[in-house]
Amino acid sequence: MKTTTNLKFIAMASIMFLLNFSVFAQNEAERPKYLSVTTMHWNMDKDDFSMDAWKAIEKEYLQKVVSKNQYIISASYYTHLFSPDNSEVLYVQTYPSWEAMEKAAERAEELAKQAWPDETARGKFFKNRDSYMAIYHSDEIYAPIDGAKLIPQDNTKDLVLYVRKTHFTFPEDGSQKEFNEMRAENFAKVLSKNEYIKGYYPNVHAWGSDKTEFIEAFFVDSMCDMEKMFDKNSELIDQAWPGDTGKQRGKKWGKYFTGIHGDAAYTLVAELSK
């Protein structure tokens, strides 16, 4: 991907971080309040590993447990495309409230006992399910914020998820008003007009290891379309803020971020999604 295009887009896309997002006119009342991201890893020592078998196990669990759990709004698996660790598997669940996260775990246990009432059979199923993943995993909780471009609910395609992680600096001379205005303009003039972006979800830290994290999730049809997304964003940015206007704008938002970012891409496993 083109470095100049990416750096330009970092600045524009990373303006949406404060928690007062009423300036957006979108109707997002039904969006979740929290999402959990569990980073797991394939069990690289499993001799009889089968992707089809794993999907069949997870599909059964989805049908019998996750889909019936009223405290979980959505759930999806994402497998590695490019990231520092090719064994990564992300499992993302969303919730209507903080309390729902605790209730979701309790409800999952109840549903599992209903689905597999025989204790031996239940133990065998979960032992097989667990055998596909390494013991180690990590968890983070984020708060979704307004300004999203939602994927159609009837999507059945394995989309590409591009994740950008930037970090806030919380400058004393910053202002809520300034950022709200910039992010509203950015969504209206860039993100909402980019036909290659099938879905866009901005999230801020709620609980975990780094409170400065700003996570943006972009969904596109393919890796090729991800490159086209960057090019289109650059084109739309130049149209919206030509010449020195763009440079002046860059000085306003640059102070809010460290300038360090991380990139990763995953494949949405659509058939395993609620």
XYZ file of N, CA and C in Angstrom:
822
model
N 0.836 -1.199 0.000
C 0.000 0.000 0.000
C 0.871 1.248 0.000
N 0.350 2.339 -0.483
C 1.117 3.559 -0.631
C 1.239 4.282 0.703
N 2.490 4.507 1.122
C 2.728 5.119 2.425
C 2.122 6.505 2.518
N 2.291 7.321 1.469
C 1.768 8.686 1.523
C 0.259 8.688 1.662
N -0.401 7.785 0.960
C -1.858 7.692 1.051
C -2.279 7.279 2.443
N -1.591 6.303 3.009
C -1.941 5.813 4.336
C -1.757 6.878 5.399
N -0.625 7.585 5.337
C -0.355 8.604 6.341
C -1.381 9.717 6.269
N -1.778 10.052 5.065
C -2.781 11.094 4.897
C -4.112 10.648 5.477
N -4.427 9.374 5.280
C -5.705 8.859 5.764
C -5.708 8.689 7.274
N -4.537 8.368 7.845
C -4.442 8.237 9.299
C -4.953 9.506 9.962
N -4.461 10.618 9.475
C -4.823 11.884 10.076
C -6.302 12.163 9.974
N -6.870 11.901 8.803
C -8.282 12.192 8.616
C -9.181 11.221 9.369
N -8.856 9.947 9.321
C -9.740 8.944 9.904
C -9.665 8.905 11.406
N -8.592 9.468 11.973
C -8.375 9.332 13.406
C -8.898 10.508 14.222
N -9.847 11.273 13.687
C -10.321 12.440 14.420
C -11.528 12.143 15.297
N -12.024 10.906 15.282
C -13.298 10.612 15.935
C -13.119 9.950 17.288
N -12.725 10.687 18.319
C -12.426 9.943 19.525
C -13.143 10.405 20.779
N -13.709 11.572 20.824
C -14.344 12.015 22.064
C -15.701 11.356 22.232
N -16.197 11.352 23.466
C -17.387 10.568 23.763
C -18.710 11.315 23.599
N -18.668 12.576 23.214
C -19.902 13.294 22.934
C -20.091 13.327 21.421
N -20.919 12.429 20.894
C -21.018 12.272 19.449
C -22.399 12.632 18.933
N -23.057 13.589 19.556
C -24.414 13.938 19.173
C -24.484 14.693 17.847
N -23.368 15.134 17.317
C -23.416 15.912 16.087
C -23.773 15.059 14.883
N -23.670 13.745 14.991
C -24.042 12.899 13.869
C -25.547 12.742 13.802
N -26.070 12.795 12.593
C -27.518 12.680 12.396
C -27.952 11.239 12.192
N -26.967 10.312 12.202
C -27.304 8.919 11.975
C -28.189 8.372 13.083
N -29.061 7.453 12.719
C -29.874 6.772 13.707
C -29.146 5.518 14.149
N -28.437 5.591 15.275
C -27.640 4.470 15.756
C -28.100 4.034 17.141
N -29.366 4.246 17.424
C -29.896 3.951 18.751
C -29.760 2.479 19.121
N -29.773 1.619 18.101
C -29.728 0.187 18.373
C -28.307 -0.370 18.372
N -27.305 0.465 18.193
C -25.937 -0.019 18.211
C -25.555 -0.446 19.620
N -24.651 -1.430 19.742
C -24.230 -1.907 21.062
C -23.476 -0.843 21.843
N -23.455 -1.016 23.160
C -22.746 -0.079 24.031
C -21.314 -0.528 24.294
N -21.078 -1.842 24.225
C -19.737 -2.373 24.470
C -19.466 -3.541 23.537
N -18.191 -3.761 23.275
C -17.796 -4.961 22.541
C -16.550 -5.542 23.184
N -16.486 -6.857 23.215
C -15.315 -7.552 23.747
C -14.560 -8.179 22.590
N -13.248 -8.077 22.645
C -12.387 -8.673 21.628
C -11.470 -9.677 22.315
N -11.678 -10.943 22.024
C -10.824 -11.997 22.559
C -9.856 -12.426 21.463
N -8.573 -12.246 21.742
C -7.547 -12.665 20.798
C -7.058 -14.052 21.199
N -7.368 -15.024 20.345
C -6.957 -16.408 20.590
C -5.903 -16.810 19.570
N -5.392 -18.022 19.711
C -4.348 -18.506 18.813
C -4.605 -19.967 18.476
N -4.416 -20.291 17.199
C -4.564 -21.678 16.800
C -3.611 -22.564 17.591
N -4.052 -23.768 17.882
C -3.182 -24.769 18.497
C -2.311 -25.362 17.391
N -1.094 -24.885 17.286
C -0.210 -25.292 16.194
C 0.283 -26.730 16.347
N 0.022 -27.338 17.503
C 0.463 -28.719 17.746
C -0.645 -29.740 17.485
N -1.812 -29.280 17.032
C -2.920 -30.197 16.781
C -2.692 -30.932 15.464
N -2.461 -32.222 15.526
C -2.114 -33.009 14.340
C -3.289 -33.184 13.374
N -4.493 -33.315 13.930
C -5.650 -33.570 13.071
C -6.461 -32.299 12.809
N -5.770 -31.163 12.746
C -6.444 -29.888 12.517
C -7.179 -29.891 11.182
N -8.425 -29.439 11.213
C -9.235 -29.326 10.002
C -10.078 -28.059 10.111
N -9.909 -27.151 9.165
C -10.686 -25.915 9.177
C -12.174 -26.216 9.038
N -12.512 -27.167 8.186
C -13.918 -27.531 8.006
C -14.507 -28.105 9.290
N -13.724 -28.936 9.983
C -14.199 -29.520 11.234
C -14.375 -28.444 12.294
N -13.427 -27.504 12.357
C -13.540 -26.409 13.322
C -14.793 -25.578 13.055
N -15.031 -25.258 11.787
C -16.214 -24.471 11.436
C -17.496 -25.217 11.815
N -17.498 -26.534 11.625
C -18.685 -27.323 11.967
C -18.948 -27.280 13.471
N -17.897 -27.360 14.269
C -18.033 -27.294 15.722
C -18.559 -25.935 16.146
N -17.959 -24.871 15.604
C -18.370 -23.521 15.977
C -19.776 -23.203 15.483
N -20.145 -23.760 14.345
C -21.494 -23.537 13.827
C -22.528 -24.189 14.747
N -22.194 -25.364 15.263
C -23.097 -26.037 16.202
C -23.235 -25.230 17.486
N -22.104 -24.699 17.981
C -22.138 -23.879 19.193
C -22.922 -22.588 18.948
N -22.749 -22.022 17.765
C -23.479 -20.805 17.402
C -24.982 -21.049 17.420
N -25.411 -22.136 16.819
C -26.833 -22.436 16.711
C -27.468 -22.773 18.053
N -26.732 -23.494 18.889
C -27.301 -23.981 20.140
C -27.102 -23.057 21.332
N -26.112 -22.168 21.242
C -25.804 -21.319 22.401
C -25.839 -19.833 22.044
N -24.919 -19.404 21.192
C -24.759 -17.973 20.925
C -26.026 -17.348 20.349
N -26.632 -17.993 19.359
C -27.813 -17.427 18.708
C -28.999 -17.304 19.655
N -29.006 -18.099 20.726
C -30.115 -18.083 21.685
C -29.825 -17.213 22.908
N -28.626 -16.654 22.954
C -28.230 -15.843 24.107
C -28.695 -14.408 23.901
N -29.715 -14.012 24.630
C -30.338 -12.698 24.435
C -29.462 -11.536 24.884
N -28.397 -11.832 25.610
C -27.513 -10.768 26.091
C -26.398 -10.443 25.107
N -26.304 -11.211 24.031
C -25.297 -10.970 23.001
C -25.996 -10.437 21.753
N -25.647 -9.219 21.352
C -26.254 -8.627 20.163
C -25.684 -9.275 18.905
N -24.372 -9.384 18.853
C -23.726 -9.981 17.683
C -22.448 -10.680 18.114
N -21.981 -11.591 17.271
C -20.738 -12.313 17.535
C -20.133 -12.747 16.210
N -18.810 -12.622 16.084
C -18.152 -12.975 14.825
C -16.725 -13.445 15.067
N -16.274 -14.350 14.207
C -14.888 -14.791 14.200
C -14.144 -14.114 13.055
N -12.850 -13.842 13.300
C -11.984 -13.252 12.289
C -10.649 -13.991 12.286
N -10.226 -14.446 11.124
C -8.966 -15.166 11.014
C -7.913 -14.289 10.344
N -6.660 -14.584 10.608
C -5.513 -13.783 10.187
C -5.399 -13.640 8.673
N -5.136 -12.412 8.220
C -4.697 -12.147 6.850
C -3.290 -11.567 6.886
N -3.140 -10.408 7.587
C -1.786 -9.949 7.902
C -1.807 -9.228 9.243
N -0.882 -9.636 10.085
C -0.707 -9.096 11.430
C 0.606 -9.665 11.949
N 1.098 -9.227 13.104
C 2.378 -9.740 13.609
C 2.372 -11.233 13.933
N 1.185 -11.836 14.049
C 1.095 -13.238 14.467
C 0.082 -13.975 13.587
N 0.564 -14.912 12.780
C -0.337 -15.599 11.851
C -1.220 -16.634 12.533
N -1.022 -16.870 13.840
C -1.870 -17.818 14.562
C -3.103 -17.146 15.164
N -3.209 -15.837 15.001
C -4.304 -15.089 15.632
C -5.683 -15.460 15.100
N -6.628 -15.545 16.036
C -8.046 -15.669 15.728
C -8.779 -14.719 16.655
N -9.520 -13.777 16.115
C -10.271 -12.840 16.942
C -11.711 -13.294 17.077
N -12.233 -13.164 18.297
C -13.653 -13.434 18.519
C -14.251 -12.184 19.141
N -15.189 -11.571 18.434
C -15.765 -10.297 18.851
C -17.244 -10.481 19.180
N -17.630 -10.030 20.365
C -19.036 -10.055 20.763
C -19.452 -8.652 21.186
N -20.708 -8.291 20.905
C -21.215 -6.980 21.300
C -22.385 -7.138 22.255
N -22.559 -6.103 23.107
C -23.544 -6.177 24.189
C -24.320 -4.864 24.325
N -25.544 -4.936 24.817
C -26.347 -3.729 24.993
C -25.975 -2.927 26.239
N -25.227 -3.548 27.183
C -24.852 -2.869 28.414
C -23.685 -3.598 29.067
N -23.078 -2.969 30.065
C -21.981 -3.597 30.804
C -22.492 -4.821 31.564
N -23.668 -4.679 32.152
C -24.255 -5.793 32.911
C -24.518 -7.002 32.017
N -24.849 -6.749 30.761
C -25.154 -7.837 29.836
C -23.954 -8.734 29.597
N -22.746 -8.194 29.711
C -21.555 -9.012 29.513
C -21.478 -10.127 30.554
N -21.768 -9.777 31.820
C -21.748 -10.779 32.874
C -22.887 -11.781 32.693
N -24.050 -11.271 32.355
C -25.205 -12.146 32.169
C -25.024 -13.069 30.964
N -24.314 -12.600 29.945
C -24.096 -13.408 28.751
C -23.316 -14.673 29.066
N -22.312 -14.553 29.931
C -21.512 -15.720 30.308
C -22.339 -16.729 31.086
N -23.158 -16.232 31.998
C -24.016 -17.122 32.788
C -25.047 -17.807 31.894
N -25.615 -17.049 30.972
C -26.620 -17.603 30.071
C -26.003 -18.655 29.143
N -24.764 -18.447 28.740
C -24.084 -19.399 27.869
C -23.946 -20.757 28.552
N -23.643 -20.740 29.841
C -23.531 -21.995 30.586
C -24.879 -22.704 30.660
N -25.936 -21.947 30.891
C -27.282 -22.529 30.947
C -27.661 -23.166 29.614
N -27.407 -22.450 28.527
C -27.760 -22.948 27.203
C -26.934 -24.175 26.823
N -25.683 -24.204 27.251
C -24.829 -25.359 26.959
C -25.361 -26.612 27.655
N -25.817 -26.455 28.889
C -26.370 -27.596 29.623
C -27.673 -28.076 28.983
N -28.443 -27.139 28.434
C -29.679 -27.515 27.744
C -29.371 -28.229 26.428
N -28.344 -27.762 25.727
C -27.996 -28.330 24.428
C -27.360 -29.708 24.556
N -26.546 -29.878 25.590
C -25.877 -31.150 25.841
C -26.157 -31.567 27.287
N -27.346 -32.048 27.564
C -27.737 -32.387 28.945
C -26.875 -33.479 29.567
N -26.356 -34.381 28.744
C -25.475 -35.426 29.272
C -24.096 -34.815 29.548
N -23.649 -34.898 30.782
C -22.401 -34.253 31.186
C -21.195 -34.796 30.417
N -21.181 -36.084 30.166
C -20.063 -36.687 29.431
C -20.015 -36.182 27.994
N -21.175 -36.142 27.349
C -21.247 -35.662 25.974
C -20.876 -34.185 25.900
N -21.312 -33.417 26.881
C -20.991 -31.991 26.915
C -19.489 -31.792 27.085
N -18.898 -32.541 27.982
C -17.466 -32.436 28.203
C -16.669 -32.804 26.960
N -17.116 -33.820 26.237
C -16.436 -34.255 25.026
C -16.505 -33.177 23.944
N -17.687 -32.545 23.804
C -17.844 -31.501 22.799
C -16.902 -30.340 23.076
N -16.867 -29.858 24.318
C -16.051 -28.686 24.636
C -14.553 -29.013 24.641
N -14.209 -30.242 24.965
C -12.806 -30.631 24.893
C -12.338 -30.599 23.445
N -13.186 -31.080 22.557
C -12.853 -31.049 21.129
C -12.792 -29.615 20.624
N -13.742 -28.806 21.048
C -13.760 -27.396 20.633
C -12.506 -26.675 21.119
N -12.149 -26.883 22.375
C -10.984 -26.212 22.950
C -9.672 -26.675 22.328
N -9.661 -27.870 21.760
C -8.409 -28.423 21.232
C -7.893 -27.651 20.028
N -8.732 -26.844 19.401
C -8.303 -26.083 18.232
C -7.540 -24.820 18.603
N -7.615 -24.400 19.854
C -6.974 -23.171 20.284
C -5.897 -23.433 21.340
N -4.874 -22.588 21.324
C -3.861 -22.641 22.366
C -4.467 -22.151 23.679
N -3.817 -22.454 24.764
C -4.355 -22.088 26.081
C -4.383 -20.573 26.272
N -3.356 -19.891 25.788
C -3.235 -18.451 26.009
C -4.254 -17.663 25.178
N -4.843 -16.658 25.782
C -5.667 -15.700 25.057
C -5.677 -14.383 25.822
N -6.114 -13.306 25.184
C -6.206 -11.996 25.837
C -7.543 -11.364 25.512
N -7.987 -10.461 26.392
C -9.297 -9.817 26.231
C -9.181 -8.309 26.365
N -9.929 -7.605 25.549
C -10.059 -6.160 25.637
C -11.528 -5.808 25.467
N -11.935 -4.702 26.093
C -13.307 -4.219 25.948
C -13.263 -2.794 25.410
N -14.058 -2.544 24.381
C -14.114 -1.228 23.762
C -15.544 -0.698 23.767
N -15.650 0.610 23.639
C -16.955 1.257 23.565
C -17.158 1.767 22.138
N -18.116 1.229 21.407
C -18.418 1.754 20.067
C -18.887 3.198 20.162
N -18.524 4.004 19.188
C -18.934 5.403 19.177
C -19.692 5.707 17.890
N -20.425 6.798 17.907
C -21.220 7.188 16.752
C -20.317 7.504 15.560
N -20.921 7.532 14.396
C -20.167 7.813 13.195
C -19.798 6.550 12.460
N -20.629 5.515 12.589
C -20.356 4.250 11.925
C -21.089 4.160 10.595
N -20.523 3.381 9.706
C -21.153 3.013 8.447
C -21.441 1.526 8.575
N -22.700 1.164 8.708
C -23.067 -0.185 9.103
C -23.134 -1.156 7.929
N -22.607 -2.362 8.150
C -22.710 -3.428 7.158
C -24.166 -3.861 7.066
N -24.673 -4.127 5.874
C -26.054 -4.615 5.748
C -26.272 -5.880 6.567
N -27.393 -5.980 7.237
C -27.664 -7.109 8.115
C -27.750 -8.434 7.367
N -28.040 -8.388 6.072
C -28.179 -9.617 5.299
C -26.867 -10.056 4.641
N -25.741 -9.482 5.057
C -24.463 -9.861 4.462
C -24.120 -11.321 4.755
N -23.699 -12.048 3.736
C -23.278 -13.447 3.889
C -21.871 -13.664 3.338
N -21.178 -12.596 3.014
C -19.857 -12.695 2.393
C -18.749 -12.599 3.437
N -17.665 -13.343 3.212
C -16.484 -13.267 4.069
C -15.703 -12.003 3.713
N -16.063 -10.900 4.327
C -15.424 -9.619 4.042
C -14.023 -9.552 4.642
N -13.240 -8.615 4.140
C -11.930 -8.332 4.715
C -12.099 -7.246 5.771
N -11.581 -7.501 6.961
C -11.589 -6.518 8.041
C -10.205 -5.897 8.153
N -10.132 -4.602 7.944
C -8.883 -3.862 8.132
C -8.993 -3.090 9.446
N -8.037 -3.289 10.340
C -8.060 -2.662 11.659
C -6.893 -1.693 11.791
N -7.212 -0.464 12.150
C -6.187 0.537 12.412
C -6.237 0.942 13.888
N -5.091 0.882 14.552
C -5.001 1.274 15.962
C -4.098 2.499 16.073
N -4.667 3.611 16.551
C -3.895 4.823 16.816
C -3.972 5.144 18.301
N -3.192 6.161 18.722
C -3.102 6.461 20.158
C -3.260 7.954 20.408
N -4.097 8.276 21.383
C -4.356 9.660 21.758
C -3.241 10.217 22.639
N -3.074 11.536 22.583
C -2.121 12.211 23.467
C -2.825 13.098 24.487
N -4.129 13.361 24.326
C -4.924 14.164 25.251
C -4.287 15.527 25.533
N -4.101 16.369 24.530
C -3.438 17.671 24.714
C -4.308 18.643 25.514
N -3.677 19.467 26.302
C -4.405 20.438 27.120
C -5.056 21.527 26.266
N -4.481 21.814 25.107
C -5.038 22.862 24.255
C -6.042 22.309 23.243
N -6.475 21.067 23.427
C -7.489 20.502 22.547
C -8.884 20.922 22.974
N -9.847 20.716 22.095
C -11.223 21.057 22.437
C -12.185 20.044 21.842
N -13.243 19.779 22.580
C -14.301 18.883 22.117
C -14.929 19.412 20.834
N -15.194 20.694 20.803
C -15.863 21.323 19.668
C -15.056 21.162 18.382
N -13.757 21.388 18.481
C -12.909 21.297 17.303
C -12.932 19.899 16.701
N -12.825 18.898 17.544
C -12.804 17.526 17.051
C -14.167 17.065 16.552
N -15.198 17.482 17.238
C -16.535 17.115 16.771
C -16.797 17.660 15.367
N -16.380 18.892 15.139
C -16.593 19.503 13.836
C -15.787 18.784 12.755
N -14.538 18.449 13.063
C -13.697 17.783 12.073
C -14.178 16.375 11.769
N -14.565 15.661 12.789
C -14.981 14.276 12.548
C -16.308 14.219 11.795
N -17.198 15.182 12.088
C -18.468 15.236 11.374
C -18.236 15.526 9.892
N -17.333 16.442 9.625
C -16.992 16.764 8.237
C -16.341 15.574 7.549
N -15.462 14.898 8.267
C -14.755 13.762 7.695
C -15.713 12.649 7.296
N -16.677 12.381 8.162
C -17.637 11.329 7.839
C -18.491 11.737 6.639
N -18.949 12.984 6.646
C -19.837 13.459 5.585
C -19.126 13.554 4.232
N -17.861 13.974 4.236
C -17.167 14.261 2.989
C -16.254 13.138 2.501
N -15.917 12.201 3.397
C -14.975 11.157 3.005
C -15.548 9.758 3.217
N -15.704 9.348 4.460
C -16.064 7.960 4.749
C -17.406 7.551 4.158
N -18.400 8.402 4.289
C -19.728 8.045 3.801
C -19.797 8.003 2.274
N -18.853 8.666 1.595
C -18.860 8.730 0.136
C -17.971 7.677 -0.519
N -17.210 6.948 0.284
C -16.281 5.964 -0.269
C -17.010 4.648 -0.506
N -17.241 4.316 -1.762
C -18.030 3.126 -2.103
C -17.311 1.821 -1.777
N -16.008 1.886 -1.539
C -15.271 0.662 -1.219
C -15.402 0.281 0.257
N -15.806 1.220 1.083
C -16.001 0.941 2.507
C -17.396 0.373 2.701
N -17.493 -0.923 2.956
C -18.783 -1.573 3.172
C -19.253 -1.412 4.607
N -18.309 -1.198 5.499
C -18.651 -0.971 6.894
C -17.510 -0.259 7.596
N -17.840 0.643 8.513
C -16.830 1.370 9.282
C -17.314 1.496 10.715
N -16.462 1.081 11.676
C -16.849 1.066 13.085
C -15.724 1.640 13.945
N -15.911 2.849 14.481
C -14.899 3.431 15.373
C -15.180 3.042 16.828
N -14.119 2.750 17.569
C -14.250 2.312 18.962
C -13.157 2.925 19.822
N -13.497 3.231 21.066
C -12.513 3.737 22.013
C -12.375 2.767 23.176
N -11.274 2.912 23.887
C -10.965 2.042 25.016
C -12.033 2.141 26.107
N -12.430 0.997 26.647
C -13.349 0.967 27.795
C -12.710 0.244 28.971
N -12.013 -0.852 28.695
C -11.324 -1.606 29.743
C -10.228 -2.441 29.102
N -9.025 -2.376 29.674
C -7.934 -3.159 29.121
C -6.588 -2.541 29.431
N -5.610 -2.828 28.604
C -4.226 -2.487 28.912
C -3.804 -1.083 28.506
N -4.543 -0.424 27.608
C -4.085 0.861 27.083
C -5.267 1.797 26.839
N -5.411 2.795 27.692
C -6.551 3.712 27.584
C -6.432 4.681 26.415
N -5.252 4.750 25.770
C -5.074 5.684 24.654
C -5.532 5.103 23.326
N -5.946 3.856 23.301
C -6.273 3.201 22.037
C -7.525 3.769 21.368
N -7.399 3.968 20.083
C -8.539 4.291 19.227
C -8.531 3.250 18.116
N -9.550 2.409 18.083
C -9.608 1.305 17.139
C -10.648 1.594 16.061
N -10.217 1.537 14.811
C -11.126 1.726 13.689
C -11.168 0.443 12.872
N -12.374 -0.033 12.593
C -12.563 -1.256 11.818
C -13.221 -0.911 10.493
N -12.551 -1.250 9.407
C -13.054 -1.001 8.059
C -13.322 -2.341 7.389
N -14.490 -2.482 6.777
C -14.821 -3.707 6.055
C -14.857 -3.411 4.558
N -14.132 -4.228 3.802
C -14.106 -4.096 2.340
C -14.307 -5.479 1.730
N -14.559 -5.521 0.443
C -14.838 -6.795 -0.220
C -13.604 -7.669 -0.400
N -12.438 -7.039 -0.564
C -11.234 -7.808 -0.859
C -9.988 -7.002 -0.497
N -8.824 -7.669 -0.550
C -7.561 -6.971 -0.307
C -7.322 -5.916 -1.382
N -7.710 -6.223 -2.610
C -7.570 -5.241 -3.691
C -8.406 -3.999 -3.407
N -9.606 -4.213 -2.889
C -10.479 -3.083 -2.568
C -9.960 -2.278 -1.384
N -9.140 -2.883 -0.555
C -8.556 -2.130 0.549
C -7.607 -1.068 0.006
N -6.805 -1.424 -1.002
C -5.931 -0.448 -1.655
C -6.765 0.640 -2.338
N -7.845 0.230 -2.982
C -8.719 1.190 -3.645
C -9.382 2.119 -2.623
N -9.664 1.581 -1.433
C -10.254 2.400 -0.379
C -9.325 3.547 -0.001
N -8.026 3.246 0.155
C -7.062 4.290 0.495
C -6.974 5.334 -0.615
N -6.922 4.865 -1.848
C -6.829 5.800 -2.973
C -8.061 6.702 -3.039
N -9.227 6.114 -2.824
C -10.471 6.886 -2.885
C -10.540 7.891 -1.747
N -10.088 7.489 -0.568
C -10.064 8.430 0.549
C -9.157 9.618 0.248
N -7.997 9.331 -0.331
C -7.075 10.408 -0.685
C -7.717 11.364 -1.683
N -8.412 10.800 -2.663
C -9.105 11.610 -3.669
C -10.182 12.479 -3.034
N -10.980 11.902 -2.155
C -12.061 12.646 -1.506
C -11.523 13.716 -0.564
N -10.401 13.422 0.089
C -9.779 14.408 0.976
C -9.291 15.607 0.176
N -8.653 15.345 -0.958
C -8.166 16.436 -1.806
C -9.319 17.291 -2.331
N -10.439 16.657 -2.608
C -11.611 17.398 -3.079
C -12.199 18.259 -1.970
N -12.233 17.712 -0.761
C -12.859 18.416 0.357
C -11.992 19.535 0.908
N -10.667 19.305 0.969
C -9.748 20.281 1.547
C -8.519 20.419 0.666
N -8.654 21.133 -0.445
C -7.541 21.267 -1.389
C -6.434 22.189 -0.888
N -5.227 21.940 -1.391
C -4.104 22.836 -1.140
C -3.781 23.068 0.314
N -3.581 24.336 0.653
C -3.185 24.716 2.008
C -4.269 24.443 3.047
N -5.511 24.346 2.592
C -6.608 24.061 3.535
C -6.358 22.741 4.247
N -5.915 21.747 3.470
C -5.624 20.445 4.058
C -4.454 20.493 5.009
N -3.426 21.278 4.675
C -2.248 21.388 5.540
C -2.615 22.051 6.868
N -3.417 23.075 6.795
C -3.846 23.770 8.011
C -4.686 22.865 8.897
N -5.519 22.078 8.229
C -6.351 21.132 8.975
C -5.490 20.092 9.678
N -4.428 19.665 8.992
C -3.537 18.669 9.564
C -2.887 19.129 10.854
N -2.575 20.407 10.953
C -1.957 20.939 12.161
C -2.910 20.904 13.353
N -4.207 21.020 13.063
C -5.199 21.014 14.140
C -5.306 19.659 14.812
N -5.354 18.609 13.980
C -5.571 17.298 14.581
C -4.282 16.574 14.963
N -3.160 16.979 14.370
C -1.908 16.275 14.629
C -1.518 16.245 16.098
N -1.883 17.289 16.839
C -1.495 17.368 18.251
C -2.244 16.369 19.115
N -3.307 15.781 18.613
C -4.118 14.869 19.408
C -3.601 13.428 19.398
N -2.628 13.138 18.532
C -2.194 11.759 18.364
C -0.678 11.647 18.417
N -0.216 10.488 18.817
C 1.219 10.262 18.962
C 1.924 10.138 17.618
N 1.182 9.826 16.571
C 1.792 9.586 15.271
C 2.139 8.129 15.053
N 1.991 7.311 16.096
C 2.241 5.879 15.999
C 0.926 5.166 15.729
N 0.946 4.237 14.779
C -0.262 3.466 14.509
C 0.127 2.034 14.153
N -0.845 1.141 14.241
C -0.648 -0.246 13.846
C -1.727 -0.679 12.876
N -1.386 -1.597 11.980
C -2.327 -2.078 10.975
C -2.407 -3.598 11.016
N -3.589 -4.120 10.779
C -3.772 -5.569 10.662
C -4.997 -5.827 9.812
N -5.061 -7.001 9.230
C -6.217 -7.376 8.421
C -6.613 -8.814 8.726
N -7.922 -9.031 8.737
C -8.464 -10.344 9.053
C -9.602 -10.658 8.088
N -9.997 -11.933 8.076
C -11.134 -12.359 7.272
C -12.330 -12.617 8.174
N -13.433 -11.958 7.906
C -14.673 -12.234 8.614
C -15.210 -13.587 8.177
N -15.419 -14.502 9.132
C -16.003 -15.799 8.820
C -17.506 -15.640 8.926
N -18.139 -15.258 7.845
C -19.548 -14.870 7.855
C -20.470 -15.978 8.342
N -20.190 -17.224 7.999
C -21.074 -18.324 8.375
C -21.065 -18.614 9.871
N -20.091 -18.035 10.591
C -20.022 -18.231 12.036
C -20.418 -16.967 12.787
N -21.220 -16.133 12.163
C -21.588 -14.856 12.749
C -23.057 -14.818 13.156
N -23.295 -14.184 14.280
C -24.665 -13.924 14.738
C -25.065 -12.548 14.264
